[in-house]
Coordinates of C-alpha atoms in Angstrom, one line a residue:
M1 CA 49.6 2.2 23.8
D2 CA 49.6 -0.6 20.8
R3 CA 50.7 -4.2 21.2
I4 CA 54.2 -4.3 20.0
A5 CA 54.9 -6.7 17.0
E6 CA 57.4 -10.0 16.8
S7 CA 59.7 -8.4 14.8
E8 CA 60.0 -5.0 16.5
L9 CA 60.7 -6.5 20.2
I10 CA 62.1 -10.0 19.7
I11 CA 61.6 -12.1 22.6
N12 CA 63.9 -15.3 22.6
G13 CA 61.6 -18.8 23.3
D14 CA 63.1 -19.3 26.8
G15 CA 61.1 -15.8 27.7
T16 CA 65.2 -13.3 27.7
I17 CA 65.0 -10.9 25.1
F18 CA 66.4 -11.3 22.3
H19 CA 70.9 -9.6 22.4
L20 CA 70.8 -9.2 26.2
H21 CA 69.8 -12.9 26.8
L22 CA 67.8 -11.5 30.2
K23 CA 64.8 -11.9 31.8
P24 CA 62.3 -8.2 33.8
E25 CA 64.2 -9.9 36.7
N26 CA 67.3 -10.3 36.2
I27 CA 68.3 -6.6 36.4
A28 CA 68.3 -4.0 39.1
E29 CA 67.3 0.0 39.2
N30 CA 70.7 0.6 39.4
I31 CA 73.0 -0.2 36.8
I32 CA 77.0 0.5 35.7
V33 CA 77.5 -0.1 32.2
V34 CA 81.1 -0.5 31.0
G35 CA 82.2 -1.7 27.2
D36 CA 84.7 -4.6 28.3
P37 CA 82.8 -7.9 29.0
Q38 CA 86.2 -8.4 31.3
R39 CA 85.6 -5.6 33.2
V40 CA 82.0 -7.0 34.6
E41 CA 83.8 -9.4 36.8
M42 CA 85.9 -6.4 38.0
V43 CA 83.1 -4.5 39.4
A44 CA 80.9 -7.8 40.3
Q45 CA 83.5 -9.2 42.9
H46 CA 82.7 -6.1 45.1
F47 CA 79.4 -8.1 45.8
G48 CA 79.1 -9.1 48.0
R49 CA 76.5 -12.3 47.1
V50 CA 75.8 -12.9 43.2
E51 CA 71.9 -13.2 42.3
F52 CA 72.2 -13.6 38.8
E53 CA 74.8 -14.1 35.2
G54 CA 74.4 -14.3 32.2
K55 CA 76.2 -13.7 29.1
N56 CA 75.6 -13.3 25.2
R57 CA 77.9 -12.2 22.6
E58 CA 79.6 -9.7 24.4
F59 CA 77.1 -8.4 26.2
R60 CA 78.4 -10.4 29.7
T61 CA 75.8 -9.8 33.0
I62 CA 76.6 -10.1 36.6
T63 CA 73.3 -8.5 39.2
G64 CA 74.3 -8.7 43.0
I65 CA 74.3 -7.1 46.5
Y66 CA 76.7 -4.7 47.4
K67 CA 76.3 -3.0 50.8
G68 CA 72.7 -4.0 50.8
K69 CA 72.0 -2.5 47.7
R70 CA 71.3 -4.2 44.8
V71 CA 72.9 -3.7 41.1
T72 CA 73.9 -5.0 37.8
A73 CA 76.8 -4.8 36.2
L74 CA 76.3 -5.1 32.3
S75 CA 78.8 -4.8 29.0
H76 CA 77.9 -3.1 26.2
G77 CA 81.1 -3.5 23.6
I78 CA 82.3 -0.8 21.9
G79 CA 80.5 2.0 19.8
G80 CA 77.4 4.1 19.5
G81 CA 75.4 1.0 17.9
C82 CA 75.7 -1.5 20.9
I83 CA 74.4 1.2 23.1
D84 CA 71.1 1.3 21.2
I85 CA 70.8 -2.1 21.8
V86 CA 71.8 -1.8 24.9
V87 CA 69.3 1.1 26.2
T88 CA 66.6 -0.3 24.6
E89 CA 66.2 -3.9 26.0
L90 CA 67.3 -2.5 29.5
D91 CA 64.4 0.0 29.2
A92 CA 61.9 -3.2 27.8
L93 CA 63.1 -5.5 30.7
A94 CA 62.0 -2.7 33.1
N95 CA 58.9 -1.4 31.3
M96 CA 57.5 -3.9 28.9
D97 CA 55.0 -6.3 29.9
F98 CA 56.2 -9.1 27.4
K99 CA 53.0 -11.1 28.0
T100 CA 50.5 -8.8 26.2
R101 CA 54.0 -6.8 24.6
R102 CA 52.2 -3.5 25.7
A103 CA 54.0 -0.7 28.2
K104 CA 53.6 -1.4 31.4
S105 CA 51.3 1.5 33.1
E106 CA 53.6 2.4 35.2
H107 CA 57.1 3.3 34.3
K108 CA 60.0 2.3 36.0
T109 CA 63.1 4.7 36.3
L110 CA 66.4 2.9 35.4
N111 CA 69.7 4.7 36.9
I112 CA 72.5 3.2 34.6
V113 CA 76.2 5.0 34.7
R114 CA 78.8 3.9 32.3
V115 CA 82.1 3.3 32.9
G116 CA 85.3 3.4 30.9
T117 CA 88.1 5.2 29.4
C118 CA 89.2 8.1 27.5
G119 CA 91.3 10.2 26.0
G120 CA 92.2 13.7 27.6
L121 CA 92.1 16.6 25.4
Q122 CA 93.6 19.2 28.0
P123 CA 97.1 19.6 29.3
D124 CA 95.2 19.0 32.4
T125 CA 93.9 16.0 32.3
P126 CA 96.5 13.6 32.2
I127 CA 96.7 9.6 32.4
G128 CA 94.4 9.0 35.5
T129 CA 92.3 11.5 35.7
Y130 CA 89.1 10.2 36.4
I131 CA 86.4 12.6 34.5
C132 CA 82.9 12.9 34.7
S133 CA 81.0 14.0 31.4
D134 CA 78.2 16.8 31.9
Y135 CA 77.3 17.3 28.3
S136 CA 78.0 14.7 26.0
I137 CA 78.8 15.5 21.8
G138 CA 77.4 12.8 19.9
F139 CA 79.3 12.2 16.5
D140 CA 77.7 9.3 15.5
S141 CA 74.0 10.5 14.7
L142 CA 72.2 8.1 16.6
L143 CA 69.8 10.7 18.3
N144 CA 69.0 11.9 15.0
F145 CA 67.0 8.7 13.5
Y146 CA 64.5 9.6 16.9
A147 CA 62.4 12.0 17.0
A148 CA 62.5 13.0 20.3
G149 CA 66.5 13.8 19.4
K150 CA 65.6 16.9 19.1
L151 CA 63.4 17.6 22.5
V152 CA 66.6 16.0 24.2
S153 CA 69.7 18.0 22.9
E154 CA 71.1 20.8 24.1
N155 CA 70.9 22.8 20.4
E156 CA 72.8 26.1 22.0
I157 CA 75.6 24.5 22.5
T158 CA 75.0 21.8 19.6
E159 CA 75.1 25.3 17.4
S160 CA 77.6 26.9 19.3
F161 CA 80.0 23.4 18.3
I162 CA 79.0 23.6 14.4
Q163 CA 80.3 26.9 14.1
H164 CA 83.5 26.2 16.3
T165 CA 85.0 23.7 14.6
N166 CA 83.4 24.7 11.2
W167 CA 81.7 21.1 11.4
I168 CA 81.4 19.5 7.6
P169 CA 77.8 18.0 6.5
E170 CA 79.2 14.8 5.3
C171 CA 79.8 13.5 8.8
G172 CA 76.5 13.9 9.8
R173 CA 75.2 15.9 12.2
P174 CA 76.6 16.3 16.2
Y175 CA 73.7 17.1 19.3
C176 CA 74.5 17.4 22.4
I177 CA 73.1 16.0 25.8
K178 CA 73.1 16.8 29.4
N179 CA 73.8 13.6 31.6
S180 CA 71.5 13.5 34.7
S181 CA 72.5 16.1 36.8
K182 CA 71.0 14.0 40.0
L183 CA 73.5 11.1 39.2
I184 CA 76.1 13.9 38.6
E185 CA 75.8 15.2 42.2
R186 CA 75.9 11.7 43.3
I187 CA 78.8 10.1 41.7
A188 CA 80.8 13.1 40.5
Q189 CA 80.9 15.2 43.4
S190 CA 83.9 17.7 43.6
D191 CA 87.0 15.2 43.0
M192 CA 86.5 14.2 39.4
V193 CA 86.8 17.2 36.3
H194 CA 84.2 18.4 34.9
G195 CA 83.6 18.7 31.4
I196 CA 81.9 18.2 28.1
T197 CA 82.8 14.9 26.4
C198 CA 83.1 14.3 22.7
S199 CA 81.1 10.5 21.8
A200 CA 82.8 9.7 18.3
G201 CA 81.7 7.6 15.9
G202 CA 85.3 5.4 16.0
F203 CA 88.4 5.3 17.5
Y204 CA 90.7 6.6 14.9
A205 CA 89.8 9.4 12.0
P206 CA 86.6 10.5 14.1
Q207 CA 89.2 10.9 16.9
G208 CA 91.7 12.7 14.8
R209 CA 94.1 9.5 14.7
V210 CA 95.9 9.0 11.7
V211 CA 97.1 5.5 10.7
R212 CA 97.4 5.9 7.3
A213 CA 94.3 7.3 5.9
E214 CA 93.5 11.1 6.2
L215 CA 91.7 13.4 8.0
A216 CA 88.3 14.6 6.1
M217 CA 88.5 17.4 9.4
P218 CA 92.7 17.2 10.3
Q219 CA 92.5 20.6 12.4
L220 CA 89.4 19.2 14.4
N221 CA 91.7 17.9 17.5
S222 CA 92.3 21.5 18.1
L223 CA 89.2 23.2 17.6
L224 CA 87.6 21.2 20.5
Q225 CA 90.9 22.1 22.5
S226 CA 89.6 25.8 22.2
F227 CA 86.1 25.0 22.8
I228 CA 84.3 26.7 25.7
Y229 CA 80.5 27.0 26.7
N230 CA 79.6 28.3 29.9
S231 CA 82.8 28.1 31.4
L232 CA 82.7 23.8 30.7
K233 CA 85.8 23.0 28.2
I234 CA 85.8 20.0 26.0
T235 CA 88.2 17.3 28.0
N236 CA 87.7 14.1 26.8
F237 CA 87.1 11.5 24.0
E238 CA 85.1 8.0 24.2
M239 CA 82.1 6.5 22.6
E240 CA 79.4 6.3 23.7
G241 CA 78.0 8.2 26.5
A242 CA 75.9 11.0 24.1
Q243 CA 74.1 7.7 23.0
L244 CA 73.5 6.3 26.4
A245 CA 72.6 10.1 27.9
G246 CA 70.3 10.9 24.6
L247 CA 68.4 7.4 24.7
A248 CA 68.2 6.9 28.5
K249 CA 66.4 10.3 28.3
I250 CA 64.0 9.9 25.8
L251 CA 63.3 7.1 28.1
G252 CA 62.9 8.2 31.0
H253 CA 65.9 7.1 32.6
N254 CA 68.6 8.3 34.7
A255 CA 72.6 8.4 32.9
M256 CA 76.1 9.9 33.1
T257 CA 79.5 8.6 31.8
V258 CA 82.6 8.6 34.2
C259 CA 86.0 7.8 32.2
M260 CA 89.7 7.2 33.7
V261 CA 92.0 8.7 31.2
V262 CA 94.5 6.3 29.4
A263 CA 95.7 8.4 26.7
N264 CA 96.3 12.1 26.6
R265 CA 95.9 13.9 23.1
F266 CA 97.1 16.8 23.8
A267 CA 100.6 15.3 25.8
K268 CA 100.3 12.3 22.8
D269 CA 101.0 9.8 25.3
A270 CA 99.5 6.6 26.7
S271 CA 99.1 3.7 29.1
T272 CA 98.0 0.2 28.6
D273 CA 98.0 -0.6 32.4
Y274 CA 95.4 1.1 34.2
K275 CA 93.6 -2.3 36.0
S276 CA 94.3 -0.3 39.4
S277 CA 93.5 3.2 38.6
M278 CA 90.2 1.7 36.9
E279 CA 89.2 -0.8 39.7
G280 CA 89.5 2.6 42.2
L281 CA 87.0 4.4 40.2
V282 CA 84.9 1.6 40.1
K283 CA 85.0 1.1 43.5
L284 CA 84.2 4.9 44.0
V285 CA 81.1 4.7 41.6
L286 CA 79.5 1.5 43.6
D287 CA 80.2 3.0 46.3
R288 CA 77.7 6.3 45.7
I289 CA 75.2 4.9 43.2

């Protein structure tokens, strides 16, 4: 592989990577990513020993030992653009030689599990439900900018989804990614709801919310609720899972998303008091990662 130019892989003067402010030795192979920087502490409070702490912008990192296993907790902020940064820089930390600016001869595979909150889209996904994303459909077009995006996408599901929803081209072409089967088997097992997750490009209109601005696809949510592919329904909305699973697959890593429902779009109810339930999901993932 050719040498990566300074403008393409930016390394800070202290030897850390540009956005995350991390060195290769600061991360573990097992990584739990969360949106909220404060949730990093929720993960790390269970560590028996903390080895490293760092922070830059919305990216907070704590690496430590949980029951003999080295784990990194890292916040990624909100939205697919943040995931593009986080996954690319995590991969560089694992697989690039910062001195030569070339890929290492031996590839290191990371296990990345996103633990987040979501909106439930079915009657059987009430507030508090833990949902595993078997597949994630991205509304944001991020993967379409990568040459390998088509290779990792589930094109049959994508086409079926586009036809079912009467998707309009102005919103960009969606894509569907299968989450890591290895991690799904390990993390979700049989005590989570399994389904298809929609990773929206925003919180309001892309998820069918109307505050003052009208929607380009006003019937989208009802069409999402009725979509079925090989017995799997669209169970929930969030904003980062498809980007994470897709980019991780392109770069040779295992990734998946599990979420807790904090709002049910079908029942039109929501809760902001979900800390204890989220702590339960965090502990479950830590035990299984």
